[in-house]
């Protein structure tokens, strides 16, 4: 089917189903183009909770759709590709976390949003790349923090807050593939550009860049900067997003290989089928949902007004 026909059919099905399409900043350009809203997982989950639409098509990966489903339990959340997982999220299971907690009974468990609902349910508070530092800072007293599962984001939050953070040995294969040599190569190739990197990159990369930020921070940064060119050290979908947002500036991927295979599984055809057949409905078991929602809500309180939590 040609692309215009596909887009028209998606539009028609969207009306029939009273649906909206939410797409993560890492999605393919053509998927971003049909989305009603773009954002990071936190922005999109908030939009899912606020919308009057009955159906939310979440173009992202499993943990994101689960988060949206937990924050809007009365809506139907569809994930167009059931297998779109996150290798980082798969690096921590609820059972492993229960065992780790036994090793560190005093620790406050901070779960990065890139975790399953079951892992969130075993945690104390959630965070995203945008608010990890505020969340760690909000923890009262000097109890250690057990940060799961991304060791690079946990390391970055520890550096920024000077808190004791116990790191889980998890990583994003896509972000970890960027090396300091790649950053140096970009410096030579684009001498006028500011380099922005996601905190899931290694500490060796982060100390060589001009700005460390999640995708929502990367979207704000060029707006407040007189710099005209930017190297983007995160998933390639973000380059498309930034270029649309700031057509007068120039954005370059830090490497041509900055591609998350599971983020790219969602296509227009899969969205059409998701809306046509109402699949795949994302459901989180009740007993997990209640606990995991409390952990997400604890994060939202900190994000609403960064402060020291009780
Ligand atoms: O929070 C998100 O959506 C993730 C996983 C990354 C980012 O920085 O947007």
PDB file of C-alpha atoms and ligand atoms in Angstrom:
ATOM      1  CA  UNK A   1       0.000   0.000   0.000  1.00  0.00           C
ATOM      2  CA  UNK A   2       1.414   3.437  -0.804  1.00  0.00           C
ATOM      3  CA  UNK A   3       2.247   5.802   2.005  1.00  0.00           C
ATOM      4  CA  UNK A   4      -0.546   8.345   1.385  1.00  0.00           C
ATOM      5  CA  UNK A   5      -3.162   5.601   1.265  1.00  0.00           C
ATOM      6  CA  UNK A   6      -1.794   4.159   4.504  1.00  0.00           C
ATOM      7  CA  UNK A   7      -1.901   7.543   6.210  1.00  0.00           C
ATOM      8  CA  UNK A   8      -5.510   8.118   5.070  1.00  0.00           C
ATOM      9  CA  UNK A   9      -6.573   4.734   6.333  1.00  0.00           C
ATOM     10  CA  UNK A  10      -4.885   5.340   9.691  1.00  0.00           C
ATOM     11  CA  UNK A  11      -6.699   8.671   9.923  1.00  0.00           C
ATOM     12  CA  UNK A  12     -10.046   7.070   9.146  1.00  0.00           C
ATOM     13  CA  UNK A  13      -9.530   4.222  11.654  1.00  0.00           C
ATOM     14  CA  UNK A  14      -8.426   6.715  14.286  1.00  0.00           C
ATOM     15  CA  UNK A  15     -11.751   8.548  13.983  1.00  0.00           C
ATOM     16  CA  UNK A  16     -13.784   5.342  14.074  1.00  0.00           C
ATOM     17  CA  UNK A  17     -11.973   4.105  17.176  1.00  0.00           C
ATOM     18  CA  UNK A  18     -11.859   7.530  18.899  1.00  0.00           C
ATOM     19  CA  UNK A  19      -8.130   6.987  19.173  1.00  0.00           C
ATOM     20  CA  UNK A  20      -4.984   9.072  19.435  1.00  0.00           C
ATOM     21  CA  UNK A  21      -1.487   8.118  18.368  1.00  0.00           C
ATOM     22  CA  UNK A  22       1.405   8.831  20.712  1.00  0.00           C
ATOM     23  CA  UNK A  23       4.948   8.364  19.433  1.00  0.00           C
ATOM     24  CA  UNK A  24       8.228   8.371  21.307  1.00  0.00           C
ATOM     25  CA  UNK A  25      10.988  10.684  20.082  1.00  0.00           C
ATOM     26  CA  UNK A  26      12.931   7.604  18.900  1.00  0.00           C
ATOM     27  CA  UNK A  27      10.297   6.430  16.415  1.00  0.00           C
ATOM     28  CA  UNK A  28      10.747   6.367  12.624  1.00  0.00           C
ATOM     29  CA  UNK A  29      10.172   9.716  10.861  1.00  0.00           C
ATOM     30  CA  UNK A  30       6.972   8.547   9.128  1.00  0.00           C
ATOM     31  CA  UNK A  31       5.576   7.302  12.456  1.00  0.00           C
ATOM     32  CA  UNK A  32       6.403  10.643  14.107  1.00  0.00           C
ATOM     33  CA  UNK A  33       4.573  12.340  11.236  1.00  0.00           C
ATOM     34  CA  UNK A  34       1.254  10.548  11.873  1.00  0.00           C
ATOM     35  CA  UNK A  35       1.406  10.984  15.659  1.00  0.00           C
ATOM     36  CA  UNK A  36      -0.921  13.366  17.500  1.00  0.00           C
ATOM     37  CA  UNK A  37       1.759  13.858  20.160  1.00  0.00           C
ATOM     38  CA  UNK A  38       5.489  13.214  20.395  1.00  0.00           C
ATOM     39  CA  UNK A  39       7.565  13.071  23.545  1.00  0.00           C
ATOM     40  CA  UNK A  40       9.498  11.017  26.050  1.00  0.00           C
ATOM     41  CA  UNK A  41       7.816   8.248  28.017  1.00  0.00           C
ATOM     42  CA  UNK A  42       6.799  10.587  30.833  1.00  0.00           C
ATOM     43  CA  UNK A  43       5.272  13.268  28.562  1.00  0.00           C
ATOM     44  CA  UNK A  44       3.386  10.626  26.626  1.00  0.00           C
ATOM     45  CA  UNK A  45       2.044   8.837  29.695  1.00  0.00           C
ATOM     46  CA  UNK A  46       0.768  12.141  31.039  1.00  0.00           C
ATOM     47  CA  UNK A  47      -0.934  12.881  27.728  1.00  0.00           C
ATOM     48  CA  UNK A  48      -2.451   9.372  27.740  1.00  0.00           C
ATOM     49  CA  UNK A  49      -3.864  10.042  31.213  1.00  0.00           C
ATOM     50  CA  UNK A  50      -5.348  13.439  30.184  1.00  0.00           C
ATOM     51  CA  UNK A  51      -6.835  12.649  26.780  1.00  0.00           C
ATOM     52  CA  UNK A  52     -10.555  12.131  26.177  1.00  0.00           C
ATOM     53  CA  UNK A  53      -9.745   9.541  23.515  1.00  0.00           C
ATOM     54  CA  UNK A  54     -10.921   6.038  24.274  1.00  0.00           C
ATOM     55  CA  UNK A  55      -7.983   4.319  22.617  1.00  0.00           C
ATOM     56  CA  UNK A  56      -4.295   5.201  22.849  1.00  0.00           C
ATOM     57  CA  UNK A  57      -1.953   3.747  20.229  1.00  0.00           C
ATOM     58  CA  UNK A  58       1.460   3.865  21.864  1.00  0.00           C
ATOM     59  CA  UNK A  59       4.313   3.838  19.340  1.00  0.00           C
ATOM     60  CA  UNK A  60       7.215   2.919  21.557  1.00  0.00           C
ATOM     61  CA  UNK A  61       8.309  -0.144  23.509  1.00  0.00           C
ATOM     62  CA  UNK A  62       6.587  -2.379  26.068  1.00  0.00           C
ATOM     63  CA  UNK A  63       7.542  -0.600  29.297  1.00  0.00           C
ATOM     64  CA  UNK A  64       6.284   2.714  27.905  1.00  0.00           C
ATOM     65  CA  UNK A  65       2.913   1.304  26.916  1.00  0.00           C
ATOM     66  CA  UNK A  66       2.640  -0.411  30.312  1.00  0.00           C
ATOM     67  CA  UNK A  67       3.340   2.914  32.042  1.00  0.00           C
ATOM     68  CA  UNK A  68       0.660   4.643  29.976  1.00  0.00           C
ATOM     69  CA  UNK A  69      -1.813   1.834  30.712  1.00  0.00           C
ATOM     70  CA  UNK A  70      -1.181   2.091  34.461  1.00  0.00           C
ATOM     71  CA  UNK A  71      -1.657   5.861  34.497  1.00  0.00           C
ATOM     72  CA  UNK A  72      -4.869   5.653  32.445  1.00  0.00           C
ATOM     73  CA  UNK A  73      -6.565   2.402  33.505  1.00  0.00           C
ATOM     74  CA  UNK A  74      -9.939   3.319  31.980  1.00  0.00           C
ATOM     75  CA  UNK A  75      -8.494   3.571  28.444  1.00  0.00           C
ATOM     76  CA  UNK A  76      -7.456   0.920  25.975  1.00  0.00           C
ATOM     77  CA  UNK A  77      -3.721   1.170  25.301  1.00  0.00           C
ATOM     78  CA  UNK A  78      -2.463  -0.568  22.153  1.00  0.00           C
ATOM     79  CA  UNK A  79       1.153  -1.448  21.386  1.00  0.00           C
ATOM     80  CA  UNK A  80       1.354  -2.013  17.604  1.00  0.00           C
ATOM     81  CA  UNK A  81       4.247  -4.502  17.901  1.00  0.00           C
ATOM     82  CA  UNK A  82       3.883  -6.904  20.809  1.00  0.00           C
ATOM     83  CA  UNK A  83       7.568  -7.918  20.608  1.00  0.00           C
ATOM     84  CA  UNK A  84       8.868  -4.333  20.861  1.00  0.00           C
ATOM     85  CA  UNK A  85      10.775  -4.773  24.099  1.00  0.00           C
ATOM     86  CA  UNK A  86      13.705  -2.977  25.692  1.00  0.00           C
ATOM     87  CA  UNK A  87      16.959  -4.903  26.258  1.00  0.00           C
ATOM     88  CA  UNK A  88      17.834  -2.583  29.146  1.00  0.00           C
ATOM     89  CA  UNK A  89      14.484  -3.220  30.878  1.00  0.00           C
ATOM     90  CA  UNK A  90      15.054  -6.964  30.419  1.00  0.00           C
ATOM     91  CA  UNK A  91      18.255  -6.726  32.477  1.00  0.00           C
ATOM     92  CA  UNK A  92      16.302  -6.608  35.755  1.00  0.00           C
ATOM     93  CA  UNK A  93      13.561  -8.962  36.888  1.00  0.00           C
ATOM     94  CA  UNK A  94      11.319  -8.637  39.944  1.00  0.00           C
ATOM     95  CA  UNK A  95      12.896 -11.755  41.466  1.00  0.00           C
ATOM     96  CA  UNK A  96      16.444 -10.415  41.009  1.00  0.00           C
ATOM     97  CA  UNK A  97      15.414  -7.121  42.573  1.00  0.00           C
ATOM     98  CA  UNK A  98      13.835  -8.848  45.592  1.00  0.00           C
ATOM     99  CA  UNK A  99      17.131 -10.685  46.148  1.00  0.00           C
ATOM    100  CA  UNK A 100      19.176  -7.492  45.761  1.00  0.00           C
ATOM    101  CA  UNK A 101      16.952  -5.718  48.303  1.00  0.00           C
ATOM    102  CA  UNK A 102      17.832  -8.420  50.817  1.00  0.00           C
ATOM    103  CA  UNK A 103      21.510  -7.536  50.325  1.00  0.00           C
ATOM    104  CA  UNK A 104      20.826  -3.827  50.889  1.00  0.00           C
ATOM    105  CA  UNK A 105      17.902  -3.663  53.333  1.00  0.00           C
ATOM    106  CA  UNK A 106      18.474   0.071  54.048  1.00  0.00           C
ATOM    107  CA  UNK A 107      18.486   1.153  50.429  1.00  0.00           C
ATOM    108  CA  UNK A 108      15.782   3.185  48.718  1.00  0.00           C
ATOM    109  CA  UNK A 109      15.087   1.562  45.350  1.00  0.00           C
ATOM    110  CA  UNK A 110      14.859   3.990  42.427  1.00  0.00           C
ATOM    111  CA  UNK A 111      13.575   2.296  39.266  1.00  0.00           C
ATOM    112  CA  UNK A 112      14.325   3.918  35.938  1.00  0.00           C
ATOM    113  CA  UNK A 113      11.183   4.032  33.796  1.00  0.00           C
ATOM    114  CA  UNK A 114      12.908   1.470  31.535  1.00  0.00           C
ATOM    115  CA  UNK A 115      11.736  -1.410  33.745  1.00  0.00           C
ATOM    116  CA  UNK A 116       8.801  -3.800  33.634  1.00  0.00           C
ATOM    117  CA  UNK A 117       5.727  -3.025  35.734  1.00  0.00           C
ATOM    118  CA  UNK A 118       6.708  -6.000  37.934  1.00  0.00           C
ATOM    119  CA  UNK A 119      10.101  -4.404  38.720  1.00  0.00           C
ATOM    120  CA  UNK A 120       8.463  -1.027  39.374  1.00  0.00           C
ATOM    121  CA  UNK A 121       6.124  -2.763  41.821  1.00  0.00           C
ATOM    122  CA  UNK A 122       9.172  -3.928  43.835  1.00  0.00           C
ATOM    123  CA  UNK A 123      10.652  -0.397  43.945  1.00  0.00           C
ATOM    124  CA  UNK A 124      10.108   2.728  46.060  1.00  0.00           C
ATOM    125  CA  UNK A 125      10.085   5.452  43.433  1.00  0.00           C
ATOM    126  CA  UNK A 126      10.399   5.680  39.668  1.00  0.00           C
ATOM    127  CA  UNK A 127      12.400   8.144  37.543  1.00  0.00           C
ATOM    128  CA  UNK A 128      13.043   9.022  33.908  1.00  0.00           C
ATOM    129  CA  UNK A 129      16.176  10.340  32.259  1.00  0.00           C
ATOM    130  CA  UNK A 130      14.646  13.820  32.622  1.00  0.00           C
ATOM    131  CA  UNK A 131      14.137  13.696  36.387  1.00  0.00           C
ATOM    132  CA  UNK A 132      16.582  11.042  37.731  1.00  0.00           C
ATOM    133  CA  UNK A 133      18.732  13.688  39.434  1.00  0.00           C
ATOM    134  CA  UNK A 134      15.715  15.399  41.079  1.00  0.00           C
ATOM    135  CA  UNK A 135      14.311  12.048  42.196  1.00  0.00           C
ATOM    136  CA  UNK A 136      17.585  10.917  43.810  1.00  0.00           C
ATOM    137  CA  UNK A 137      17.973  14.344  45.407  1.00  0.00           C
ATOM    138  CA  UNK A 138      14.428  14.141  46.810  1.00  0.00           C
ATOM    139  CA  UNK A 139      15.235  11.119  48.985  1.00  0.00           C
ATOM    140  CA  UNK A 140      15.482  12.270  52.563  1.00  0.00           C
ATOM    141  CA  UNK A 141      18.308  11.437  54.919  1.00  0.00           C
ATOM    142  CA  UNK A 142      21.411   9.591  53.848  1.00  0.00           C
ATOM    143  CA  UNK A 143      20.032   6.166  53.061  1.00  0.00           C
ATOM    144  CA  UNK A 144      21.837   4.614  50.097  1.00  0.00           C
ATOM    145  CA  UNK A 145      20.020   4.490  46.781  1.00  0.00           C
ATOM    146  CA  UNK A 146      19.777   1.269  44.794  1.00  0.00           C
ATOM    147  CA  UNK A 147      19.410   2.416  41.200  1.00  0.00           C
ATOM    148  CA  UNK A 148      17.995  -0.076  38.718  1.00  0.00           C
ATOM    149  CA  UNK A 149      18.741  -1.000  35.925  1.00  0.00           C
ATOM    150  CA  UNK A 150      20.878   1.573  34.023  1.00  0.00           C
ATOM    151  CA  UNK A 151      24.328   1.853  35.595  1.00  0.00           C
ATOM    152  CA  UNK A 152      25.273   4.908  33.509  1.00  0.00           C
ATOM    153  CA  UNK A 153      22.219   6.962  34.442  1.00  0.00           C
ATOM    154  CA  UNK A 154      22.664   5.842  38.070  1.00  0.00           C
ATOM    155  CA  UNK A 155      26.320   6.903  37.973  1.00  0.00           C
ATOM    156  CA  UNK A 156      25.366  10.281  36.499  1.00  0.00           C
ATOM    157  CA  UNK A 157      22.694  10.839  39.182  1.00  0.00           C
ATOM    158  CA  UNK A 158      25.236   9.927  41.905  1.00  0.00           C
ATOM    159  CA  UNK A 159      27.759  12.415  40.507  1.00  0.00           C
ATOM    160  CA  UNK A 160      25.216  15.217  40.348  1.00  0.00           C
ATOM    161  CA  UNK A 161      23.750  14.619  43.809  1.00  0.00           C
ATOM    162  CA  UNK A 162      26.811  13.330  45.730  1.00  0.00           C
ATOM    163  CA  UNK A 163      24.623  10.533  47.073  1.00  0.00           C
ATOM    164  CA  UNK A 164      25.702   6.975  47.689  1.00  0.00           C
ATOM    165  CA  UNK A 165      24.203   5.043  44.770  1.00  0.00           C
ATOM    166  CA  UNK A 166      24.461   1.271  44.400  1.00  0.00           C
ATOM    167  CA  UNK A 167      24.483   0.547  40.676  1.00  0.00           C
ATOM    168  CA  UNK A 168      22.706  -2.334  38.982  1.00  0.00           C
ATOM    169  CA  UNK A 169      24.759  -3.832  36.157  1.00  0.00           C
ATOM    170  CA  UNK A 170      22.429  -2.909  33.316  1.00  0.00           C
ATOM    171  CA  UNK A 171      22.977  -0.828  30.193  1.00  0.00           C
ATOM    172  CA  UNK A 172      21.374   0.195  26.926  1.00  0.00           C
ATOM    173  CA  UNK A 173      23.276  -1.543  24.109  1.00  0.00           C
ATOM    174  CA  UNK A 174      22.471   1.297  21.698  1.00  0.00           C
ATOM    175  CA  UNK A 175      23.776   4.088  23.942  1.00  0.00           C
ATOM    176  CA  UNK A 176      26.724   2.081  25.193  1.00  0.00           C
ATOM    177  CA  UNK A 177      27.949   1.553  21.643  1.00  0.00           C
ATOM    178  CA  UNK A 178      29.036   5.197  21.435  1.00  0.00           C
ATOM    179  CA  UNK A 179      32.719   5.601  22.330  1.00  0.00           C
ATOM    180  CA  UNK A 180      34.848   8.613  23.304  1.00  0.00           C
ATOM    181  CA  UNK A 181      36.583   8.181  19.912  1.00  0.00           C
ATOM    182  CA  UNK A 182      33.203   8.778  18.211  1.00  0.00           C
ATOM    183  CA  UNK A 183      32.815  12.020  20.170  1.00  0.00           C
ATOM    184  CA  UNK A 184      36.309  13.171  19.187  1.00  0.00           C
ATOM    185  CA  UNK A 185      35.543  12.345  15.542  1.00  0.00           C
ATOM    186  CA  UNK A 186      32.376  14.497  15.733  1.00  0.00           C
ATOM    187  CA  UNK A 187      34.391  17.363  17.236  1.00  0.00           C
ATOM    188  CA  UNK A 188      36.693  17.298  14.195  1.00  0.00           C
ATOM    189  CA  UNK A 189      33.861  16.869  11.708  1.00  0.00           C
ATOM    190  CA  UNK A 190      31.620  19.577  13.206  1.00  0.00           C
ATOM    191  CA  UNK A 191      33.944  21.986  15.040  1.00  0.00           C
ATOM    192  CA  UNK A 192      31.186  24.592  15.554  1.00  0.00           C
ATOM    193  CA  UNK A 193      28.643  22.127  16.963  1.00  0.00           C
ATOM    194  CA  UNK A 194      27.625  21.598  20.593  1.00  0.00           C
ATOM    195  CA  UNK A 195      27.527  17.910  21.521  1.00  0.00           C
ATOM    196  CA  UNK A 196      24.466  16.686  23.451  1.00  0.00           C
ATOM    197  CA  UNK A 197      24.483  13.177  24.936  1.00  0.00           C
ATOM    198  CA  UNK A 198      21.931  11.013  26.703  1.00  0.00           C
ATOM    199  CA  UNK A 199      22.849   9.979  30.275  1.00  0.00           C
ATOM    200  CA  UNK A 200      22.581   6.315  29.228  1.00  0.00           C
ATOM    201  CA  UNK A 201      25.923   6.859  27.413  1.00  0.00           C
ATOM    202  CA  UNK A 202      29.079   5.817  29.269  1.00  0.00           C
ATOM    203  CA  UNK A 203      30.706   8.181  31.822  1.00  0.00           C
ATOM    204  CA  UNK A 204      33.748   8.405  29.476  1.00  0.00           C
ATOM    205  CA  UNK A 205      31.472   9.804  26.768  1.00  0.00           C
ATOM    206  CA  UNK A 206      29.525  12.087  29.116  1.00  0.00           C
ATOM    207  CA  UNK A 207      32.626  13.860  30.380  1.00  0.00           C
ATOM    208  CA  UNK A 208      33.511  14.844  26.791  1.00  0.00           C
ATOM    209  CA  UNK A 209      30.196  16.475  25.819  1.00  0.00           C
ATOM    210  CA  UNK A 210      28.677  19.945  26.253  1.00  0.00           C
ATOM    211  CA  UNK A 211      25.239  18.919  27.449  1.00  0.00           C
ATOM    212  CA  UNK A 212      23.911  15.785  29.169  1.00  0.00           C
ATOM    213  CA  UNK A 213      20.142  15.432  28.821  1.00  0.00           C
ATOM    214  CA  UNK A 214      17.274  13.042  28.188  1.00  0.00           C
ATOM    215  CA  UNK A 215      15.259  13.636  25.037  1.00  0.00           C
ATOM    216  CA  UNK A 216      13.015  16.273  26.656  1.00  0.00           C
ATOM    217  CA  UNK A 217      16.103  18.228  27.786  1.00  0.00           C
ATOM    218  CA  UNK A 218      17.645  17.859  24.324  1.00  0.00           C
ATOM    219  CA  UNK A 219      14.500  19.373  22.847  1.00  0.00           C
ATOM    220  CA  UNK A 220      14.759  22.448  25.059  1.00  0.00           C
ATOM    221  CA  UNK A 221      18.514  23.003  24.822  1.00  0.00           C
ATOM    222  CA  UNK A 222      18.864  24.392  21.245  1.00  0.00           C
ATOM    223  CA  UNK A 223      16.047  26.879  21.972  1.00  0.00           C
ATOM    224  CA  UNK A 224      18.110  28.562  24.671  1.00  0.00           C
ATOM    225  CA  UNK A 225      21.410  28.419  22.803  1.00  0.00           C
ATOM    226  CA  UNK A 226      22.926  30.712  20.171  1.00  0.00           C
ATOM    227  CA  UNK A 227      24.761  27.709  18.699  1.00  0.00           C
ATOM    228  CA  UNK A 228      23.505  26.741  15.258  1.00  0.00           C
ATOM    229  CA  UNK A 229      24.779  23.153  15.026  1.00  0.00           C
ATOM    230  CA  UNK A 230      24.376  20.188  17.357  1.00  0.00           C
ATOM    231  CA  UNK A 231      25.663  16.644  17.486  1.00  0.00           C
ATOM    232  CA  UNK A 232      22.983  14.344  18.902  1.00  0.00           C
ATOM    233  CA  UNK A 233      24.261  11.377  20.919  1.00  0.00           C
ATOM    234  CA  UNK A 234      21.092   9.390  21.347  1.00  0.00           C
ATOM    235  CA  UNK A 235      18.805   7.260  19.179  1.00  0.00           C
ATOM    236  CA  UNK A 236      18.597   8.532  15.575  1.00  0.00           C
ATOM    237  CA  UNK A 237      14.859   9.312  15.719  1.00  0.00           C
ATOM    238  CA  UNK A 238      15.769  12.291  17.875  1.00  0.00           C
ATOM    239  CA  UNK A 239      17.696  13.931  15.024  1.00  0.00           C
ATOM    240  CA  UNK A 240      14.522  13.986  12.922  1.00  0.00           C
ATOM    241  CA  UNK A 241      12.496  15.324  15.871  1.00  0.00           C
ATOM    242  CA  UNK A 242      15.002  18.127  16.571  1.00  0.00           C
ATOM    243  CA  UNK A 243      15.372  19.095  12.925  1.00  0.00           C
ATOM    244  CA  UNK A 244      11.596  19.548  12.625  1.00  0.00           C
ATOM    245  CA  UNK A 245      11.450  21.549  15.832  1.00  0.00           C
ATOM    246  CA  UNK A 246      14.329  23.856  14.840  1.00  0.00           C
ATOM    247  CA  UNK A 247      14.421  24.012  10.998  1.00  0.00           C
ATOM    248  CA  UNK A 248      16.885  26.914  11.104  1.00  0.00           C
ATOM    249  CA  UNK A 249      19.505  24.883  13.039  1.00  0.00           C
ATOM    250  CA  UNK A 250      21.487  21.794  12.002  1.00  0.00           C
ATOM    251  CA  UNK A 251      21.522  18.435  13.816  1.00  0.00           C
ATOM    252  CA  UNK A 252      23.928  15.548  13.181  1.00  0.00           C
ATOM    253  CA  UNK A 253      23.792  11.997  14.538  1.00  0.00           C
ATOM    254  CA  UNK A 254      26.849  11.141  16.652  1.00  0.00           C
ATOM    255  CA  UNK A 255      27.183   7.947  14.598  1.00  0.00           C
ATOM    256  CA  UNK A 256      25.181   6.481  11.737  1.00  0.00           C
ATOM    257  CA  UNK A 257      24.607   3.378  13.881  1.00  0.00           C
ATOM    258  CA  UNK A 258      22.662   5.048  16.693  1.00  0.00           C
ATOM    259  CA  UNK A 259      19.586   2.919  16.048  1.00  0.00           C
ATOM    260  CA  UNK A 260      17.473   1.060  18.600  1.00  0.00           C
ATOM    261  CA  UNK A 261      16.189  -2.030  16.738  1.00  0.00           C
ATOM    262  CA  UNK A 262      13.053  -2.448  18.854  1.00  0.00           C
ATOM    263  CA  UNK A 263      12.076   1.243  18.636  1.00  0.00           C
ATOM    264  CA  UNK A 264      12.212   0.905  14.877  1.00  0.00           C
ATOM    265  CA  UNK A 265       9.873  -2.128  14.779  1.00  0.00           C
ATOM    266  CA  UNK A 266       6.786   0.101  14.640  1.00  0.00           C
ATOM    267  CA  UNK A 267       5.782   0.972  11.079  1.00  0.00           C
ATOM    268  CA  UNK A 268       2.746   2.672   9.526  1.00  0.00           C
ATOM    269  CA  UNK A 269       1.449  -0.723   8.443  1.00  0.00           C
ATOM    270  CA  UNK A 270       1.660  -2.020  12.035  1.00  0.00           C
ATOM    271  CA  UNK A 271      -0.229   1.056  13.261  1.00  0.00           C
ATOM    272  CA  UNK A 272      -2.947   0.471  10.672  1.00  0.00           C
ATOM    273  CA  UNK A 273      -3.311  -3.155  11.761  1.00  0.00           C
ATOM    274  CA  UNK A 274      -3.276  -2.181  15.453  1.00  0.00           C
ATOM    275  CA  UNK A 275      -6.205   0.200  14.907  1.00  0.00           C
ATOM    276  CA  UNK A 276      -8.079  -2.125  12.576  1.00  0.00           C
ATOM    277  CA  UNK A 277      -7.829  -5.191  14.828  1.00  0.00           C
ATOM    278  CA  UNK A 278      -7.520  -3.393  18.193  1.00  0.00           C
ATOM    279  CA  UNK A 279      -4.233  -5.074  19.062  1.00  0.00           C
ATOM    280  CA  UNK A 280      -2.121  -5.535  21.055  1.00  0.00           C
ATOM    281  CA  UNK A 281      -3.991  -4.457  24.168  1.00  0.00           C
ATOM    282  CA  UNK A 282      -1.572  -3.772  27.031  1.00  0.00           C
ATOM    283  CA  UNK A 283      -2.796  -5.068  30.383  1.00  0.00           C
ATOM    284  CA  UNK A 284      -0.905  -5.083  33.655  1.00  0.00           C
ATOM    285  CA  UNK A 285      -2.116  -7.603  36.278  1.00  0.00           C
ATOM    286  CA  UNK A 286      -4.130  -5.873  39.062  1.00  0.00           C
ATOM    287  CA  UNK A 287      -1.846  -6.851  41.924  1.00  0.00           C
ATOM    288  CA  UNK A 288       1.228  -5.452  40.137  1.00  0.00           C
ATOM    289  CA  UNK A 289      -0.601  -2.429  38.790  1.00  0.00           C
ATOM    290  CA  UNK A 290      -1.595  -0.952  42.150  1.00  0.00           C
ATOM    291  CA  UNK A 291       1.934  -1.122  43.559  1.00  0.00           C
ATOM    292  CA  UNK A 292       3.643   0.032  40.355  1.00  0.00           C
ATOM    293  CA  UNK A 293       1.212   2.960  40.016  1.00  0.00           C
ATOM    294  CA  UNK A 294       2.122   4.176  43.508  1.00  0.00           C
ATOM    295  CA  UNK A 295       5.801   4.110  42.495  1.00  0.00           C
ATOM    296  CA  UNK A 296       5.028   6.144  39.359  1.00  0.00           C
ATOM    297  CA  UNK A 297       2.880   8.576  41.335  1.00  0.00           C
ATOM    298  CA  UNK A 298       5.702   9.079  43.852  1.00  0.00           C
ATOM    299  CA  UNK A 299       7.856  10.225  40.925  1.00  0.00           C
ATOM    300  CA  UNK A 300       5.156  12.550  39.609  1.00  0.00           C
ATOM    301  CA  UNK A 301       4.990  14.298  43.003  1.00  0.00           C
ATOM    302  CA  UNK A 302       8.722  15.011  42.872  1.00  0.00           C
ATOM    303  CA  UNK A 303       8.546  16.180  39.252  1.00  0.00           C
ATOM    304  CA  UNK A 304       5.616  18.487  39.998  1.00  0.00           C
ATOM    305  CA  UNK A 305       7.629  20.290  42.696  1.00  0.00           C
ATOM    306  CA  UNK A 306      11.212  19.114  43.157  1.00  0.00           C
ATOM    307  CA  UNK A 307      11.754  18.976  46.917  1.00  0.00           C
ATOM    308  CA  UNK A 308      13.035  16.645  49.571  1.00  0.00           C
ATOM    309  CA  UNK A 309      10.517  13.792  49.881  1.00  0.00           C
ATOM    310  CA  UNK A 310       9.606  12.397  53.304  1.00  0.00           C
TER     311      UNK A 310
HETATM  312  O1  LIG B   1      12.076   8.477  29.214  1.00  0.00           O
HETATM  313  C1  LIG B   1      12.198   8.113  28.060  1.00  0.00           C
HETATM  314  O2  LIG B   1      11.337   8.187  27.239  1.00  0.00           O
HETATM  315  C2  LIG B   1      13.484   7.489  27.654  1.00  0.00           C
HETATM  316  C3  LIG B   1      13.615   6.065  27.868  1.00  0.00           C
HETATM  317  C4  LIG B   1      14.457   8.208  27.167  1.00  0.00           C
HETATM  318  C5  LIG B   1      14.359   9.661  26.925  1.00  0.00           C
HETATM  319  O3  LIG B   1      15.290  10.372  27.297  1.00  0.00           O
HETATM  320  O4  LIG B   1      13.367  10.109  26.367  1.00  0.00           O
END
